[in-house]
Coordinates of C-alpha atoms in Angstrom, one line a residue:
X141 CA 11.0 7.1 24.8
X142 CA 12.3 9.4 22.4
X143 CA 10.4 10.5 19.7
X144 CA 12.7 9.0 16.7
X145 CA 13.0 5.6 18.3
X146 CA 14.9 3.7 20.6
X147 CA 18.1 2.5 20.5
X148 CA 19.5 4.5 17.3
X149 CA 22.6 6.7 17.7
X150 CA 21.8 10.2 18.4
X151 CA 23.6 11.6 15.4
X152 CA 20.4 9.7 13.3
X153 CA 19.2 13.0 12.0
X154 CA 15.2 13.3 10.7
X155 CA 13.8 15.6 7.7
X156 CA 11.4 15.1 4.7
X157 CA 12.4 15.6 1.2
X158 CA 9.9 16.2 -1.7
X159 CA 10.7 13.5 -4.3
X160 CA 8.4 12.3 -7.7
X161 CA 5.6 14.0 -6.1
X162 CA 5.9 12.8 -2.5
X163 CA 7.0 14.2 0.9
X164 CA 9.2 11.0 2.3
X165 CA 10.6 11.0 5.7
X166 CA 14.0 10.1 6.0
X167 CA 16.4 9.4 8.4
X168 CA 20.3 10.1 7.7
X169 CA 23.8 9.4 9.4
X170 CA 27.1 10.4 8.3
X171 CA 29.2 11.6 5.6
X172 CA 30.6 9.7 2.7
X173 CA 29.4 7.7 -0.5
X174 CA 26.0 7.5 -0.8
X175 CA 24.2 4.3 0.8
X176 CA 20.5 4.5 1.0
X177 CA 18.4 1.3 2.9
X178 CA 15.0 0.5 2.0
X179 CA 12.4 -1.1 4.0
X180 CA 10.0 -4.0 3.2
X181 CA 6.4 -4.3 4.4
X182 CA 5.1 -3.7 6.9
X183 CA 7.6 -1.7 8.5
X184 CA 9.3 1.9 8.1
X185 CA 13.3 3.5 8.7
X186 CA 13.5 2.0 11.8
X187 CA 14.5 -1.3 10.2
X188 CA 18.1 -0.4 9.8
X189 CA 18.8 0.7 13.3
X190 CA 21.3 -1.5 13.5
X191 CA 23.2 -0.5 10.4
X192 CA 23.4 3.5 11.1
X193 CA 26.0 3.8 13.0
X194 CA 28.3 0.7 11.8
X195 CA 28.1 1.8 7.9
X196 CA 28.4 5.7 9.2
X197 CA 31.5 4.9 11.2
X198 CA 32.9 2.7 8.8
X199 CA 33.1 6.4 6.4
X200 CA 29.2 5.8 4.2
X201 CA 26.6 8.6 4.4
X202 CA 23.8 6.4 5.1
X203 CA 20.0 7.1 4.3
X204 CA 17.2 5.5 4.5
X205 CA 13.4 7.1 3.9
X206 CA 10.4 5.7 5.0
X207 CA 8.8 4.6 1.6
X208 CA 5.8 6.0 -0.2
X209 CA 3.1 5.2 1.8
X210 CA 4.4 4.4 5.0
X211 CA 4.9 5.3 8.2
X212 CA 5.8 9.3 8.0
X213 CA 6.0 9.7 5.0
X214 CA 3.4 10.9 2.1
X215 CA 0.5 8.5 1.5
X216 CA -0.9 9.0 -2.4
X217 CA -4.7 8.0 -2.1
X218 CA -4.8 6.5 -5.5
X219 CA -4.0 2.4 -5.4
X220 CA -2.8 2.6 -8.6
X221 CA -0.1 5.6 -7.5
X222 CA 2.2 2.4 -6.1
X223 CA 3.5 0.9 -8.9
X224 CA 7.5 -0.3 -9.0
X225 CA 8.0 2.8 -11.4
X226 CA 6.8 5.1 -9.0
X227 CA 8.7 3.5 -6.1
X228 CA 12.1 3.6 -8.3
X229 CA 11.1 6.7 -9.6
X230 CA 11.2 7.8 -5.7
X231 CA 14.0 6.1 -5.6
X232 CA 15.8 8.2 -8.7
X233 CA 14.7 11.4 -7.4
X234 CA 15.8 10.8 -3.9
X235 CA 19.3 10.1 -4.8
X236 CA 19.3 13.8 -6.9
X237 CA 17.3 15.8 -4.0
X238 CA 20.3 14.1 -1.6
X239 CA 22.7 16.4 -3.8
X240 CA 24.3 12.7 -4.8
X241 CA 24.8 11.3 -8.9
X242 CA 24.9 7.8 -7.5
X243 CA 24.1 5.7 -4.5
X244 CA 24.3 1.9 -3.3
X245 CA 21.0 0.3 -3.2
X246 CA 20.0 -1.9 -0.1
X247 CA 16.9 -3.3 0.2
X248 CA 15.1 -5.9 2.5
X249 CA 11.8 -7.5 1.8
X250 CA 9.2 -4.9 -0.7
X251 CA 12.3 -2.9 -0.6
X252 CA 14.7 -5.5 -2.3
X253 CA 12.8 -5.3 -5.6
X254 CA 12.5 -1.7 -5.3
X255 CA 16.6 -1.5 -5.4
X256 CA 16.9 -4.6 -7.9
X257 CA 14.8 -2.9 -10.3
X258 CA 15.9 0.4 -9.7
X259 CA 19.3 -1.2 -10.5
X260 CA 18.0 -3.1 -13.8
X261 CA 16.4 0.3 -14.9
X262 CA 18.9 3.0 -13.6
X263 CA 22.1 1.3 -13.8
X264 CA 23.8 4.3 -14.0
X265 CA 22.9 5.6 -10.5
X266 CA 23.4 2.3 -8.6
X267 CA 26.9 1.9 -7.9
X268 CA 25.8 -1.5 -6.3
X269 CA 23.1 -3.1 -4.8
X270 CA 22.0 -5.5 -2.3
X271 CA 18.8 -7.3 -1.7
X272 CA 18.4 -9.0 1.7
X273 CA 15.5 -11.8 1.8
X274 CA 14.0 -11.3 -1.6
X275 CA 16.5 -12.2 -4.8
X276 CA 16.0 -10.4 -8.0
X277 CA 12.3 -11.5 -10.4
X278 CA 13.3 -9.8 -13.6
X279 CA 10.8 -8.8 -16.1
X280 CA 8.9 -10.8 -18.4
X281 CA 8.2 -12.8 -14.8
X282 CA 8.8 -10.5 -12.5
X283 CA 6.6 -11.3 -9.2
X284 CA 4.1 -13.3 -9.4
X285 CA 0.8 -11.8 -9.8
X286 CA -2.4 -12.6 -7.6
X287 CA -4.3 -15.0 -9.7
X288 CA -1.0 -17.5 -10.4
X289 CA -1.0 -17.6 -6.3
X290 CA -4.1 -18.0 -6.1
X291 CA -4.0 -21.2 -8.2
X292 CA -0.3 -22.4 -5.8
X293 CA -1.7 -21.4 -2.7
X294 CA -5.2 -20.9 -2.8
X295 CA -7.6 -17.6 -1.9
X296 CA -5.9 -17.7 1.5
X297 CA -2.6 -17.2 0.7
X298 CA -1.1 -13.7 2.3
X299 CA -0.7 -11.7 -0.8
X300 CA -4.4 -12.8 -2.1
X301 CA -5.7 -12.2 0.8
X302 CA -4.0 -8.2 1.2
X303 CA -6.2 -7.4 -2.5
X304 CA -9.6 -6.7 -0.8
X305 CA -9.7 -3.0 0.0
X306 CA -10.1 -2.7 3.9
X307 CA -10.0 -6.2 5.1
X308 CA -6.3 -6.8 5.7
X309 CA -5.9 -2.9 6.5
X310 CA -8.6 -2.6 9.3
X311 CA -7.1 -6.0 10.8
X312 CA -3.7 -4.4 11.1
X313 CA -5.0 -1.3 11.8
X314 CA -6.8 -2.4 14.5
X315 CA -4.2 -2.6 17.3
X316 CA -0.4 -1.7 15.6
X317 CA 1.7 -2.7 18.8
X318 CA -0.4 -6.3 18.1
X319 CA 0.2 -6.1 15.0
X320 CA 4.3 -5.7 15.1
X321 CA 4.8 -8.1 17.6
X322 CA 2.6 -11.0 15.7
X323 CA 4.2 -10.0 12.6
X324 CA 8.1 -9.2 13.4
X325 CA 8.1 -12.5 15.9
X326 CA 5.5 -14.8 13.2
X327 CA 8.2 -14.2 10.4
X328 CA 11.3 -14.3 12.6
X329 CA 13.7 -17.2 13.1
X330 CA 12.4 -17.5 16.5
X331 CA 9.4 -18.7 16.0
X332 CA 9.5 -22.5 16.0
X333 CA 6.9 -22.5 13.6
X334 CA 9.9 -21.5 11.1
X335 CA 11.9 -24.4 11.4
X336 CA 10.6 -25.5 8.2
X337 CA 9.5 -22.5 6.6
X338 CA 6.0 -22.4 4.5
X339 CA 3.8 -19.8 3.0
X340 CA 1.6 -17.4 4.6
X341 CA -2.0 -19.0 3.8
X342 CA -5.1 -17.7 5.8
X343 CA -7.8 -20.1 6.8
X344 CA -11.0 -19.2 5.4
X345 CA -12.5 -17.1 8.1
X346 CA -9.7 -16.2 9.4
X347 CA -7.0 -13.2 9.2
X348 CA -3.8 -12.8 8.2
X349 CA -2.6 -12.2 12.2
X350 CA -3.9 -16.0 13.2
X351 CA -1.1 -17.0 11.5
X352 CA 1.4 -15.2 14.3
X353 CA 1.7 -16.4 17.2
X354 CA 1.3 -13.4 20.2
X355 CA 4.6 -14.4 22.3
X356 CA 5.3 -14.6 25.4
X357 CA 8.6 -13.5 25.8
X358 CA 10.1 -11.1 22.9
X359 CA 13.1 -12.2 21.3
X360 CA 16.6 -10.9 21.8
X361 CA 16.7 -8.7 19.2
X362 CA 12.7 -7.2 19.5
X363 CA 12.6 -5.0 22.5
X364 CA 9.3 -3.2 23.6
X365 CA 11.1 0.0 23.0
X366 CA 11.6 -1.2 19.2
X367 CA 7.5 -2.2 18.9
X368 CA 6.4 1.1 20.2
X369 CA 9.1 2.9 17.9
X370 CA 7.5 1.0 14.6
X371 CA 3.8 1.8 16.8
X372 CA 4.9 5.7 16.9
X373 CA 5.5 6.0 13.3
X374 CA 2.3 4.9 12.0
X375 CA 0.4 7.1 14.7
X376 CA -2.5 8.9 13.7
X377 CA -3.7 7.6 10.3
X378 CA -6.4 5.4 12.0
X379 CA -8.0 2.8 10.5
X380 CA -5.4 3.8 7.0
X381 CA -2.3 3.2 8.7
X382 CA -1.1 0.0 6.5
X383 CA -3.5 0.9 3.9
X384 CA -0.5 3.0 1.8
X385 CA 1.7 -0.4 2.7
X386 CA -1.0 -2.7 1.0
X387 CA -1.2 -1.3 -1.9
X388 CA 2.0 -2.0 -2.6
X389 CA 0.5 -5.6 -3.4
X390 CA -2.1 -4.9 -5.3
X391 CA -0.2 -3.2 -8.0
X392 CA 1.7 -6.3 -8.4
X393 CA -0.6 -7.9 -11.8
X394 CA 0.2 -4.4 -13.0
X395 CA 4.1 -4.5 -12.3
X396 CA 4.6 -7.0 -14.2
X397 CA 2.7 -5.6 -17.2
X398 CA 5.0 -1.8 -16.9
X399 CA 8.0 -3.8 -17.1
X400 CA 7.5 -6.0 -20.2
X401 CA 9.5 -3.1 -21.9
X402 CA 12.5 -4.3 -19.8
X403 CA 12.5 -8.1 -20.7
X404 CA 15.9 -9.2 -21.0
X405 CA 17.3 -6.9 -18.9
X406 CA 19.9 -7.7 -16.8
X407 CA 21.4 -6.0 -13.2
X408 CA 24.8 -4.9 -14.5
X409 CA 26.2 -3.6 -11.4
X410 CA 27.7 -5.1 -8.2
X411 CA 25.7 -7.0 -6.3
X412 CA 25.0 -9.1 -3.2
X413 CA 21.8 -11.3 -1.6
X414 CA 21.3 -12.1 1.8
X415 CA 18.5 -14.7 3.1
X416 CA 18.1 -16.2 6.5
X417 CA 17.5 -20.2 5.9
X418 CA 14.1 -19.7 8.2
X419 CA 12.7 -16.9 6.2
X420 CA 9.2 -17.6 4.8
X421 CA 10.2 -16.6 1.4
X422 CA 12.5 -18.9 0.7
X423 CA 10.0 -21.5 0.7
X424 CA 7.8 -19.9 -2.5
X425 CA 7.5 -21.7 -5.9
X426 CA 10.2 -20.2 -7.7
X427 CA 12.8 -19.0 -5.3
X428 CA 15.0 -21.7 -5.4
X429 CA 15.3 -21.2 -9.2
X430 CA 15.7 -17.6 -8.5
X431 CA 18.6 -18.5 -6.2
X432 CA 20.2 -20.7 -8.4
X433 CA 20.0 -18.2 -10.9
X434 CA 21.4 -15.3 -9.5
X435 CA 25.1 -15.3 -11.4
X436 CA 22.7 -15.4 -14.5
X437 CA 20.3 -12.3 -13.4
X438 CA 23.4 -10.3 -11.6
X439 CA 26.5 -11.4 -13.6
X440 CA 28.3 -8.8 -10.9
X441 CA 27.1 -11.0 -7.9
X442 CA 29.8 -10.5 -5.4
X443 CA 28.3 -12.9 -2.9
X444 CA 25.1 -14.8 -1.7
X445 CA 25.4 -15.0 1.9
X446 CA 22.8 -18.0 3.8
X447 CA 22.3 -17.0 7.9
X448 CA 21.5 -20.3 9.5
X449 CA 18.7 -19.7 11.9
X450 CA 17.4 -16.4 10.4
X451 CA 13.9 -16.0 9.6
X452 CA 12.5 -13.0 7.4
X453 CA 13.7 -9.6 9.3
X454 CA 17.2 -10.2 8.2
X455 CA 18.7 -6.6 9.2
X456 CA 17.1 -7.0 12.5
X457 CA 17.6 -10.5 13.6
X458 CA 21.7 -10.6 12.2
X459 CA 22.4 -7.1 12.5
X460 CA 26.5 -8.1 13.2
X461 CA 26.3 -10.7 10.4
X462 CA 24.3 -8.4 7.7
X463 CA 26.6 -5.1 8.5
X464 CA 29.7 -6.9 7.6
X465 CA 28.4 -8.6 5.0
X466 CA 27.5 -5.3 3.5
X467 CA 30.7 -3.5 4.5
X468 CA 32.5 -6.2 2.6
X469 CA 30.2 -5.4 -0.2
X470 CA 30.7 -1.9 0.4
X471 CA 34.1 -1.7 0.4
X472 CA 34.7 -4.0 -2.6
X473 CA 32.0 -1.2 -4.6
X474 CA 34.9 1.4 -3.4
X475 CA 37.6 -1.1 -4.9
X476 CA 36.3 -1.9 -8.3
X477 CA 36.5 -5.6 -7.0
X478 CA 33.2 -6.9 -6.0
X479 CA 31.9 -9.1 -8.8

């Protein structure tokens, strides 16, 4: 197996860029307006596979890094070094070290706040943005923070659960391949269990992998190939490897006190939101309000598009329907039409 991952078109091209302090590894395809993709948790470039060579084609220079902390790029040992400001801060400096003024945001999972805020705070380097699974939390809420999930959920619930330094990272640390195939098929549409979707909540005693079931049989759109390409880029960081992606979560009490200055704010650019209808967020307090909402948050919403039978890895699971719902979003950026 190559070693930049399976099934990606050759002309994928791999370098790192020193951005806000951080060496990020990205990987880059064609020539065009800017469109960088970010990632969600707990997973790296390789996400967007699919969409290189559709959104390249189609006349986009797309990029997309692996994020601070994962996979191959730079992991900051301080917790506190993964706040949203750094990541849009990345985010800001990646765009200028790309030689671009502007970019369209894309961003699934952690990644979709990462582009909605760096939408609501940079507005003038986000031409447009999209955020696949999560929809925007604008500041005063923002996310919810730890102890209000506690007291919806309980101590087991996922996000609770990933605050303890070294408990959640040594169990995904322990065996990665395990760990991507529990995760990618637990959260995917696939899984039965997602029928009805519900919150990730650990038993006590338990671990956050006892919730994802080890299947038999892959789905279509999860080869082996793809595991051991997610397995290859979080080789050699040992018993560390998701620790930089964790700490994404616990800077989330402390997001939401940054970004007070920004109360009010709106995202005044383009904008589009894509959720599968079996994806474990959409059953969180609060997200259906946040749906329902969205004109309100994005008054440039160009379209909120619902995948029947999708679970959380949206990119990955619809890769046909989620490239042309982006090159219709794309190409209505280019147009001036796509509020």
């Amino acid at each position: 197996m190559s070693t930049e991952g399976a099934d990606v078109n050759p002309s994928v091209t791999h370098r790192s860029v020193e951005v806000n302090g951080v060496r990020l590894h990205v990987a880059e395809q064609g020539e065009g307006p800017l469109v960088l993709l970010l990632h969600g948790f707990p997973e790296s470039w390789y996400s967007w596979r699919h969409q290189f060579g559709p959104l390249a084609a189609a006349g986009y220079r797309v990029v997309a890094p692996d994020q601070r902390g994962y996979a191959r790029s730079e992991r900051p040992g301080r917790p506190d070094a993964y706040t949203l400001l750094h990541l849009v801060g990345d985010v800001t400096e990646l765009i200028a070290a790309l030689g671009e003024r502007q970019a369209v945001v894309v961003g699934h999972d952690w990644g979709a706040p990462v582009a909605w805020t760096t939408a609501l705070l940079r507005p003038d380097l986000v031409r447009g943005v999209a955020g696949l699974s999560v929809p925007p939390t604008p500041p005063p809420a923002g996310m919810a923070p730890p102890e209000a999930t506690r007291a919806l959920y309980g101590d087991g619930f996922y996000q609770v659960y990933f605050q303890e330094p070294g408990v959640a990272d040594a169990e995904l640390a322990r065996d990665p391949a395990t760990t991507f195939r529990r995760v990618l098929y637990g959260g995917s549409g696939d899984n039965p269990a997602n029928a009805r979707p519900r919150p990730w909540v650990v038993p006590e005693g338990r671990g956050v992998l006892d919730l994802m079931p080890d299947p038999e049989r892959l789905p279509a759109w999860l080869t082996e190939d793809d595991i051991a390409a997610f397995v290859h880029d979080y080789a050699g960081h040992g018993d560390r490897a998701f620790t930089g992606p964790l700490n994404w979560y616990r800077n989330i009490a402390l997001n939401q006190r940054l970004l007070i200055p920004f109360s009010g704010r709106r995202v005044e650019v383009p904008a589009l939101y894509v959720v599968g209808d079996r994806d474990m967020v959409t059953s969180l307090a609060g997200v259906d309000a946040l749906r329902s909402s969205l004109r309100r948050v994005a008054p440039l919403l160009h379209a909120a598009v619902e995948l029947p039978g999708c679970g959380h890895w949206t990119q990955q699971e619809r890769p046909e329907e989620v490239n042309a719902a982006l090159l219709d979003f794309l190409a209505a950026v280019e147009k001036g039409t796509a509020a």
